[in-house]
Coordinates of C-alpha atoms and ligand atoms in Angstrom, one line a residue:
M1 CA 86.2 -41.9 27.7
G2 CA 89.3 -44.3 26.9
R3 CA 91.4 -41.0 25.9
K4 CA 90.4 -39.4 27.9
G5 CA 90.2 -42.2 30.7
V6 CA 94.4 -41.7 29.4
K7 CA 94.9 -38.7 30.7
T8 CA 93.0 -38.8 33.9
E9 CA 95.9 -41.7 34.5
A10 CA 98.3 -39.5 34.0
K11 CA 97.8 -36.1 35.6
T12 CA 98.0 -38.7 39.1
E13 CA 100.9 -40.0 38.4
P14 CA 103.7 -36.9 37.6
R15 CA 104.9 -37.2 41.0
L16 CA 105.7 -41.1 41.3
R17 CA 108.6 -42.1 39.3
Q18 CA 110.1 -45.4 38.5
K19 CA 113.8 -44.6 38.2
R20 CA 115.4 -43.1 39.8
A21 CA 118.1 -40.0 38.8
V22 CA 121.4 -41.0 38.7
T23 CA 123.4 -38.3 38.8
D24 CA 127.0 -39.4 40.1
R25 CA 128.7 -40.9 37.5
S26 CA 131.7 -42.6 38.2
T27 CA 133.4 -45.7 38.9
I28 CA 132.3 -47.5 42.2
F29 CA 134.3 -50.5 43.5
A30 CA 135.5 -51.4 47.2
L31 CA 136.1 -55.2 48.7
S32 CA 132.7 -56.6 49.1
S33 CA 133.7 -59.6 51.5
G34 CA 135.0 -59.5 55.0
R35 CA 137.4 -59.3 57.4
P36 CA 141.2 -59.7 55.9
P37 CA 143.3 -62.1 55.9
A38 CA 140.4 -64.5 54.7
A39 CA 140.9 -68.1 51.8
I40 CA 138.6 -66.1 49.5
A41 CA 138.6 -61.8 48.9
V42 CA 135.8 -60.0 46.6
V43 CA 136.0 -57.0 45.1
R44 CA 133.3 -55.9 43.3
I45 CA 133.2 -52.4 41.0
S46 CA 130.4 -50.9 39.2
G47 CA 130.4 -48.1 36.5
P48 CA 130.9 -46.5 33.0
Q49 CA 135.0 -47.3 33.4
T50 CA 134.0 -51.3 34.6
R51 CA 135.0 -52.7 31.7
L52 CA 138.1 -50.4 30.8
A53 CA 138.9 -51.3 35.0
L54 CA 139.1 -55.1 33.7
E55 CA 141.0 -54.8 30.4
K56 CA 143.8 -53.1 32.3
L57 CA 144.2 -55.0 35.4
T58 CA 143.3 -58.3 33.7
G59 CA 144.2 -57.7 29.8
R60 CA 141.0 -58.9 28.9
V61 CA 137.2 -59.0 29.7
P62 CA 135.4 -62.3 30.0
E63 CA 132.2 -63.7 29.0
P64 CA 130.0 -62.8 30.8
R65 CA 128.3 -63.6 33.7
K66 CA 131.0 -66.5 32.9
A67 CA 134.0 -67.0 35.9
A68 CA 137.2 -66.6 34.0
L69 CA 140.5 -67.5 35.6
V70 CA 142.5 -64.6 35.3
R71 CA 145.8 -62.8 36.4
V72 CA 145.6 -60.0 37.9
R73 CA 148.4 -57.3 37.0
A74 CA 149.0 -54.0 38.6
P75 CA 148.4 -51.7 35.3
A76 CA 151.8 -48.9 36.8
N77 CA 154.7 -51.5 36.0
G78 CA 152.8 -54.8 35.1
E79 CA 153.4 -56.6 37.8
T80 CA 151.3 -59.9 39.2
I81 CA 149.3 -59.3 41.7
D82 CA 147.4 -62.4 42.3
E83 CA 145.2 -65.1 40.5
G84 CA 142.1 -65.3 40.4
F85 CA 137.9 -65.3 38.8
A86 CA 137.1 -62.3 36.6
L87 CA 133.3 -61.8 36.0
W88 CA 131.7 -59.8 34.2
F89 CA 128.1 -58.1 34.2
P90 CA 127.0 -55.7 31.4
A91 CA 124.5 -54.0 32.1
P92 CA 121.3 -53.5 33.2
R93 CA 121.7 -57.4 34.1
S94 CA 123.9 -56.7 37.6
E95 CA 123.3 -56.3 40.6
T96 CA 123.2 -52.2 40.4
G97 CA 121.9 -52.2 36.8
E98 CA 125.0 -50.7 35.4
D99 CA 128.0 -52.1 33.9
M100 CA 129.5 -54.3 37.3
A101 CA 132.8 -56.9 37.6
E102 CA 133.8 -58.8 40.3
L103 CA 137.5 -59.9 41.1
Q104 CA 137.5 -63.4 43.0
L105 CA 141.2 -62.5 45.0
H106 CA 143.5 -63.8 47.7
G107 CA 142.2 -62.4 50.6
G108 CA 145.6 -60.8 52.0
H109 CA 146.1 -57.7 53.3
A110 CA 148.6 -56.8 50.3
V111 CA 147.0 -58.5 48.3
I112 CA 143.3 -57.0 49.0
A113 CA 145.6 -53.1 49.0
G114 CA 147.3 -54.1 45.6
V115 CA 144.2 -54.3 43.3
L116 CA 142.3 -51.4 45.6
D117 CA 145.4 -49.4 44.5
A118 CA 145.3 -50.5 41.4
L119 CA 141.6 -49.7 40.7
G120 CA 142.0 -46.1 42.1
G121 CA 144.6 -45.5 39.7
I122 CA 142.4 -45.6 36.5
D123 CA 140.2 -42.6 35.7
G124 CA 137.3 -42.2 36.7
C125 CA 137.1 -44.8 39.9
R126 CA 137.3 -44.1 42.8
L127 CA 136.7 -46.3 46.6
A128 CA 132.7 -46.4 46.7
Q129 CA 130.8 -45.2 50.4
P130 CA 128.8 -47.3 53.1
G131 CA 126.0 -48.4 51.2
E132 CA 126.6 -47.3 47.8
F133 CA 126.2 -50.2 45.0
T134 CA 122.9 -50.8 46.9
R135 CA 122.5 -47.4 46.2
R136 CA 122.6 -47.4 43.1
A137 CA 120.4 -50.2 42.7
F138 CA 117.9 -49.2 44.3
E139 CA 118.2 -45.9 41.8
N140 CA 118.5 -48.0 39.0
G141 CA 114.8 -49.6 39.7
K142 CA 116.7 -52.7 40.5
L143 CA 115.3 -52.6 44.3
D144 CA 112.8 -50.9 45.7
L145 CA 113.4 -49.5 49.1
T146 CA 111.6 -52.3 51.0
A147 CA 113.6 -55.0 49.2
V148 CA 117.0 -53.0 50.6
E149 CA 115.3 -52.6 53.8
G150 CA 115.3 -56.5 53.2
L151 CA 119.5 -57.2 52.1
G152 CA 120.1 -55.1 55.1
D153 CA 118.0 -57.1 57.6
L154 CA 119.5 -59.8 55.5
I155 CA 123.0 -59.3 56.3
A156 CA 122.1 -58.6 59.8
A157 CA 120.3 -61.7 60.3
E158 CA 121.0 -63.2 63.1
T159 CA 118.4 -66.9 63.4
P160 CA 116.5 -68.7 61.0
A161 CA 113.1 -66.8 61.4
Q162 CA 115.3 -63.6 60.7
R163 CA 117.1 -64.6 57.5
R164 CA 113.7 -65.8 56.6
Q165 CA 111.5 -62.7 57.5
A166 CA 114.6 -61.1 55.6
F167 CA 114.6 -62.7 52.2
R168 CA 110.6 -62.3 51.9
Q169 CA 111.5 -58.8 52.3
L170 CA 113.8 -59.2 49.4
K171 CA 111.9 -61.0 47.5
G172 CA 109.1 -58.1 47.7
L173 CA 106.8 -59.5 50.8
V174 CA 106.4 -56.1 51.2
G175 CA 107.6 -54.6 47.9
D176 CA 104.6 -56.0 45.8
R177 CA 101.7 -55.6 48.0
A178 CA 102.7 -51.5 48.2
E179 CA 102.9 -51.6 44.8
N180 CA 99.6 -53.5 44.4
W181 CA 97.2 -51.4 46.6
R182 CA 99.7 -48.2 45.5
Q183 CA 98.1 -49.3 41.3
R184 CA 94.1 -49.8 42.6
L185 CA 94.0 -46.9 44.9
I186 CA 95.5 -44.7 41.7
E187 CA 92.8 -47.0 39.9
A188 CA 89.9 -45.8 42.5
L189 CA 91.9 -41.6 42.1
A190 CA 91.2 -42.1 38.5
L191 CA 87.4 -42.6 38.9
V192 CA 87.2 -39.3 41.2
E193 CA 89.0 -37.1 39.2
A194 CA 87.3 -38.7 36.0
R195 CA 83.8 -37.6 37.4
I196 CA 85.9 -34.4 38.6
D197 CA 87.2 -33.7 35.7
F198 CA 84.0 -34.4 33.2
S199 CA 80.7 -34.0 35.6
D200 CA 79.3 -31.6 33.3
E201 CA 79.5 -33.8 30.0
A202 CA 77.0 -36.1 29.5
D203 CA 79.1 -39.5 28.4
V204 CA 80.3 -39.6 31.8
P205 CA 78.6 -41.9 34.5
E206 CA 77.0 -40.5 37.4
N207 CA 78.5 -42.6 39.8
L208 CA 81.9 -42.9 39.8
I209 CA 82.3 -42.5 42.8
A210 CA 80.4 -45.3 44.7
P211 CA 82.9 -47.6 43.0
A212 CA 85.7 -46.1 43.5
V213 CA 84.5 -45.7 47.0
Q214 CA 84.3 -49.4 47.5
I215 CA 87.4 -50.6 45.7
A216 CA 88.7 -48.0 49.0
K217 CA 87.2 -49.8 51.3
G218 CA 88.4 -53.1 50.5
L219 CA 92.0 -51.9 50.4
R220 CA 91.2 -50.3 53.4
D221 CA 90.3 -53.4 55.5
E222 CA 93.4 -55.4 54.1
I223 CA 96.0 -52.5 55.1
A224 CA 94.3 -53.0 58.5
A225 CA 94.6 -56.3 58.9
A226 CA 98.4 -56.4 57.3
L227 CA 98.7 -53.6 60.2
A228 CA 96.9 -56.0 63.3
D229 CA 100.2 -57.9 63.7
R230 CA 100.7 -57.0 67.2
H231 CA 104.3 -56.3 66.1
R232 CA 105.4 -59.7 65.3
G233 CA 107.1 -58.5 62.7
E234 CA 109.0 -55.6 64.0
R235 CA 109.7 -58.0 67.3
L236 CA 110.6 -60.3 64.8
R237 CA 113.3 -58.2 63.3
D238 CA 114.6 -56.6 66.9
G239 CA 114.5 -60.5 68.5
L240 CA 112.9 -60.2 71.5
V241 CA 114.0 -58.8 74.0
A242 CA 114.2 -60.4 78.6
A243 CA 115.1 -57.8 81.6
I244 CA 117.0 -59.5 84.1
A245 CA 115.9 -58.1 87.2
G246 CA 115.7 -58.3 90.7
P247 CA 117.4 -57.1 94.6
P248 CA 121.4 -57.2 94.9
N249 CA 122.9 -59.8 95.3
A250 CA 120.3 -62.8 94.1
G251 CA 122.3 -63.5 91.3
K252 CA 121.8 -62.0 88.5
S253 CA 124.4 -61.5 86.7
T254 CA 125.2 -65.3 87.8
L255 CA 122.4 -66.8 86.1
F256 CA 123.4 -63.8 83.3
N257 CA 126.4 -66.0 82.7
R258 CA 124.9 -69.3 82.8
L259 CA 122.4 -69.2 79.8
A260 CA 125.3 -66.7 77.8
R261 CA 127.9 -69.5 78.6
R262 CA 125.9 -72.2 76.6
E263 CA 127.9 -71.2 73.8
A264 CA 125.5 -73.2 71.0
A265 CA 122.7 -70.2 72.3
I266 CA 125.1 -67.6 71.9
V267 CA 124.7 -65.0 69.1
S268 CA 126.9 -62.4 69.4
P269 CA 127.8 -61.0 73.3
Y270 CA 128.8 -57.8 73.0
A271 CA 131.0 -55.3 75.8
G272 CA 127.8 -52.9 77.1
T273 CA 129.0 -49.7 77.7
T274 CA 130.2 -49.8 81.1
R275 CA 132.9 -52.7 80.5
D276 CA 130.6 -55.5 81.3
I277 CA 128.7 -57.6 79.4
L278 CA 124.8 -56.2 79.6
E279 CA 123.6 -58.8 76.6
V280 CA 124.0 -61.0 74.7
H281 CA 122.2 -62.1 71.8
L282 CA 120.2 -65.5 72.0
D283 CA 119.1 -68.2 69.2
L284 CA 116.0 -70.5 70.8
D285 CA 115.1 -72.4 68.5
G286 CA 115.8 -70.0 65.1
Y287 CA 113.8 -67.5 67.6
P288 CA 115.8 -64.6 68.8
V289 CA 116.1 -63.5 71.9
T290 CA 118.2 -60.6 73.3
L291 CA 118.9 -60.7 77.6
L292 CA 119.7 -57.5 79.1
D293 CA 122.2 -58.2 82.7
T294 CA 120.3 -55.3 84.5
A295 CA 122.9 -55.9 87.6
G296 CA 125.6 -54.9 84.7
I297 CA 123.6 -51.4 84.3
R298 CA 125.4 -49.1 86.8
D299 CA 125.5 -45.1 87.0
S300 CA 128.7 -43.9 85.6
A301 CA 129.7 -40.4 85.3
E302 CA 131.4 -40.7 81.7
P303 CA 129.3 -38.5 79.6
V304 CA 129.8 -41.0 77.0
E305 CA 128.8 -44.4 79.1
L306 CA 125.5 -42.0 80.4
E307 CA 123.9 -42.3 77.1
G308 CA 124.4 -45.7 77.3
V309 CA 123.6 -46.3 80.3
R310 CA 120.4 -44.6 79.6
R311 CA 119.6 -46.3 76.5
A312 CA 119.5 -50.0 78.9
R313 CA 117.8 -49.2 81.4
E314 CA 115.0 -48.1 78.5
R315 CA 115.8 -51.6 77.1
A316 CA 115.1 -53.2 80.1
A317 CA 111.9 -51.1 81.5
S318 CA 110.1 -52.1 78.2
A319 CA 111.3 -55.4 78.0
D320 CA 108.7 -58.1 76.9
L321 CA 109.9 -60.8 79.1
V322 CA 110.8 -60.0 82.6
L323 CA 113.1 -62.5 84.3
W324 CA 112.7 -61.1 88.4
V325 CA 116.0 -63.1 90.0
T326 CA 115.1 -63.2 94.2
D327 CA 117.7 -65.4 96.8
L328 CA 115.8 -68.3 98.5
S329 CA 118.1 -68.6 100.7
A330 CA 118.1 -64.9 101.7
G331 CA 114.2 -65.2 104.1
P332 CA 110.9 -64.2 102.6
L333 CA 110.5 -63.6 99.0
S334 CA 110.9 -59.7 98.6
E335 CA 107.5 -58.2 98.6
E336 CA 108.4 -56.0 95.4
V337 CA 107.3 -55.2 92.8
P338 CA 109.8 -55.9 89.8
P339 CA 109.2 -53.0 86.7
T340 CA 107.4 -53.3 83.8
A341 CA 106.7 -50.6 82.3
K342 CA 104.5 -52.1 79.2
G343 CA 102.2 -54.9 81.7
S344 CA 105.3 -57.4 79.9
P345 CA 105.1 -60.4 82.0
V346 CA 108.0 -61.8 85.3
W347 CA 108.9 -64.8 85.5
L348 CA 109.9 -65.2 89.5
I349 CA 113.4 -66.6 89.6
K350 CA 114.0 -68.5 93.2
N351 CA 117.5 -68.4 92.9
K352 CA 120.9 -70.3 94.9
I353 CA 118.5 -73.7 94.9
D354 CA 121.1 -75.3 96.4
L355 CA 121.5 -73.3 99.7
V356 CA 118.2 -74.5 100.5
E357 CA 117.5 -77.7 102.3
D358 CA 113.8 -78.6 101.7
R359 CA 113.8 -79.2 97.4
R360 CA 110.0 -79.9 97.6
A361 CA 108.7 -76.2 98.8
T362 CA 110.5 -75.1 95.9
A363 CA 108.9 -76.6 92.6
T364 CA 109.4 -75.4 89.2
E365 CA 107.3 -73.7 86.5
E366 CA 104.4 -73.6 89.0
R367 CA 101.0 -71.7 87.9
R368 CA 100.3 -68.7 90.3
T369 CA 97.2 -67.1 89.7
K370 CA 97.1 -64.9 92.3
S371 CA 100.1 -63.2 92.3
E372 CA 102.4 -60.6 89.6
Y373 CA 104.4 -64.1 88.1
E374 CA 102.8 -66.1 86.1
F375 CA 105.8 -68.8 86.1
T376 CA 107.8 -69.4 89.0
F377 CA 111.3 -71.6 88.4
S378 CA 114.2 -73.4 91.3
V379 CA 117.2 -72.4 90.0
S380 CA 121.4 -72.7 90.5
A381 CA 122.3 -70.2 88.5
A382 CA 125.7 -70.8 90.2
R383 CA 125.9 -74.5 89.7
G384 CA 123.1 -74.4 86.3
E385 CA 120.3 -76.7 88.5
G386 CA 116.3 -76.1 86.7
V387 CA 118.1 -73.2 84.3
D388 CA 117.2 -76.2 80.9
V389 CA 113.9 -75.4 82.2
L390 CA 114.2 -71.5 82.2
V391 CA 115.6 -71.8 78.8
S392 CA 112.8 -74.1 77.6
A393 CA 110.1 -72.5 78.7
L394 CA 112.2 -69.0 77.1
S395 CA 112.2 -71.2 73.6
R396 CA 108.2 -71.9 73.7
F397 CA 108.0 -68.3 75.0
A398 CA 109.6 -66.7 72.1
G399 CA 107.9 -69.3 69.8
D400 CA 104.7 -68.2 70.9
C401 CA 105.3 -64.2 70.9
L402 CA 106.9 -64.7 67.1
A403 CA 105.3 -68.0 66.0
G404 CA 104.2 -66.7 61.6
A405 CA 105.9 -63.7 62.6
E406 CA 107.9 -64.0 59.0
A407 CA 104.9 -63.5 57.2
S408 CA 103.9 -60.4 59.0
L409 CA 103.6 -57.1 56.0
V410 CA 105.8 -55.0 58.4
T411 CA 109.0 -54.7 59.5
R412 CA 110.0 -51.8 60.4
A413 CA 108.7 -48.3 62.2
R414 CA 108.8 -46.7 58.5
H415 CA 106.8 -49.5 57.3
R416 CA 104.0 -49.1 60.0
R417 CA 103.5 -44.8 59.5
A418 CA 103.5 -45.2 55.9
L419 CA 100.4 -47.9 55.9
E420 CA 99.2 -46.1 59.0
E421 CA 99.5 -42.3 57.4
T422 CA 97.8 -44.8 54.0
V423 CA 94.7 -46.5 56.1
A424 CA 94.4 -42.6 57.8
A425 CA 93.9 -41.0 54.3
I426 CA 91.6 -43.8 53.0
D427 CA 89.8 -43.1 55.6
C428 CA 89.4 -39.7 55.8
A429 CA 88.3 -39.9 51.6
L430 CA 85.4 -42.6 53.1
A431 CA 84.6 -40.3 55.9
E432 CA 83.1 -38.1 53.0
S433 CA 82.2 -40.0 50.6
A434 CA 79.5 -40.6 53.5
T435 CA 79.0 -37.3 53.4
K436 CA 75.6 -35.5 52.3
D437 CA 77.5 -33.2 50.1
P438 CA 80.8 -35.5 49.5
R439 CA 83.1 -33.1 47.6
E440 CA 84.9 -34.9 45.4
E441 CA 88.1 -32.2 45.2
L442 CA 88.8 -33.5 49.0
I443 CA 87.9 -37.7 47.7
A444 CA 90.6 -36.7 45.8
E445 CA 93.2 -35.6 47.3
E446 CA 92.8 -38.2 50.5
L447 CA 93.4 -40.9 47.5
R448 CA 96.5 -39.0 46.2
R449 CA 97.5 -38.9 50.0
A450 CA 97.4 -42.3 50.5
A451 CA 99.1 -43.4 47.2
T452 CA 101.8 -41.1 48.4
S453 CA 102.5 -42.9 51.7
L454 CA 102.9 -46.5 49.8
G455 CA 105.5 -45.1 47.2
R456 CA 106.9 -43.4 50.9
L457 CA 107.1 -46.9 51.4
T458 CA 108.3 -48.1 48.3
G459 CA 110.4 -45.0 47.5
R460 CA 108.3 -44.4 44.5
V461 CA 108.0 -41.0 45.8
D462 CA 110.8 -38.5 46.7
V463 CA 112.5 -39.9 49.9
E464 CA 115.5 -38.9 50.3
E465 CA 115.4 -37.8 54.0
V466 CA 114.8 -41.8 54.3
L467 CA 117.5 -43.0 52.4
D468 CA 120.5 -41.2 53.6
A469 CA 119.0 -43.3 57.1
I470 CA 118.1 -46.9 55.6
F471 CA 121.9 -46.6 53.0
R472 CA 124.2 -45.4 56.2
D473 CA 123.9 -49.0 58.2
F474 CA 125.2 -50.6 55.2
C475 CA 129.0 -51.7 55.1
I476 CA 131.5 -50.7 52.1
G477 CA 131.7 -53.5 49.4
K478 CA 127.5 -53.8 50.0
Ligands
GDP1 P1 123.6 -60.2 91.4 O1 123.7 -58.8 92.0 O2 121.9 -59.8 91.4 O3 123.7 -60.1 90.3 O4 124.8 -61.6 91.5 P2 125.9 -61.8 91.8 O5 125.7 -62.5 90.7 O6 127.0 -60.5 91.7 O7 125.7 -63.1 92.6 C1 126.0 -62.9 93.7 C2 126.5 -63.6 95.0 O8 126.0 -65.2 95.3 C3 127.6 -64.0 94.4 O9 128.8 -64.2 95.7 C4 127.0 -65.4 93.7 O10 128.4 -66.7 93.4 C5 126.8 -66.0 94.2 N1 125.3 -66.5 94.1 C6 124.8 -66.5 93.2 N2 124.4 -67.7 92.3 C7 123.9 -68.7 93.4 C8 124.2 -69.5 93.6 O11 122.6 -70.1 92.7 N3 124.2 -70.5 94.5 C9 124.5 -70.5 95.6 N4 125.3 -70.5 96.4 N5 125.6 -68.4 95.3 C10 124.9 -68.3 94.1

């Protein structure tokens, strides 16, 4: 049934596309390096006018993929703007798949402005929108959607573990697996469709359903196993969240500042929606932990701030760990049960030991099996005593939660949804196949649905609604 097999194969494919049609043929350019002034600036150009742009600005087109020292001149009056390197990447061997060039210049404001102005003056050239280079790479089949996300994550990665995770995704950890699964699903689908199309012909083997079911079962188990990763991949990508909470004046902000001030650990403190710093990103042995100060979360009458406050509260309530700070000098510990929406561990931080005389009564890290606290620590947030022990414990906690997470396939809710939908559709197909009188059309339909979900994951089927969301997060020049 060779010829017929081909026909069946073709029938399952038309909704899927290898390459996406590129409609906008303008040539785009942008400053792709960081904020000027800087030692070096990189301006990228992509599109059909790239060669012309190089000729106009530098008077030549270098050998492909070899850096050439060039004078960059304003085409309008021939004035030299700068001297630098030009690189020429003719299509299709370029990042976007189009003709591309890179100008490495001195990173001053006026140099960059001069070059961007000159490029803007060339017919058919315009400034790129955020993420537009990457979008073209996707549209030209250079990157699948998961690789695009991996690229975005690589740029956003704050710790080594996040960087490794993003790099693997960029290099196809998810995309290749998903594509392999999709191919096998299509194989199963082809068998079922062959059975449907040729059921009345004598030379078609009676049972094509059994091998299809076997493929589908194997796939289902593989995908389900990838999903059963306790969300490690997503947690690594997002970072663990530890919320500092406790009664007023216990020393929450002091502890927060103490932890945040360990300069080696700080990644990027940024101002919260109120004027206080609400969160700080820590790199603990390569694992990302976001520390939240709930003392900084205050009510506000400002509508803009309100939304931020609401989000901060929500994050604190769903933290992976709560550090419950109490004032040891304030008499008996409060019986108040700390708020943990999702049953996360709570560590008791007994603060202000510098005010207490008998330090032996405040041993650190005793395990209190009968209480809701998993660990207790005795610290002086103001003086720094005991804080190192707490930090080591936080590092261990992050390691335990995130070990091996780099290898997790699923790094985003979008991936999880697509894979869950795939499993659900395969389950429906398997359930139908197990009935007394299986309807082959239904099995085929469910397998097709499963393949479409996988295709949506890698961007092989139309996904306009997710595209905008994904590329929106990119900066201009990427
Ligand atoms: P928050 O309301 O829980 O954020 O508490 P703060 O961090 O604002 O601290 C309340 C008061 O306790 C401030 O006056 C701090 O200086 C003081 N404080 C915080 N930690 C310590 C500590 O370890 N020892 C002592 N002696 N005072 C502390």
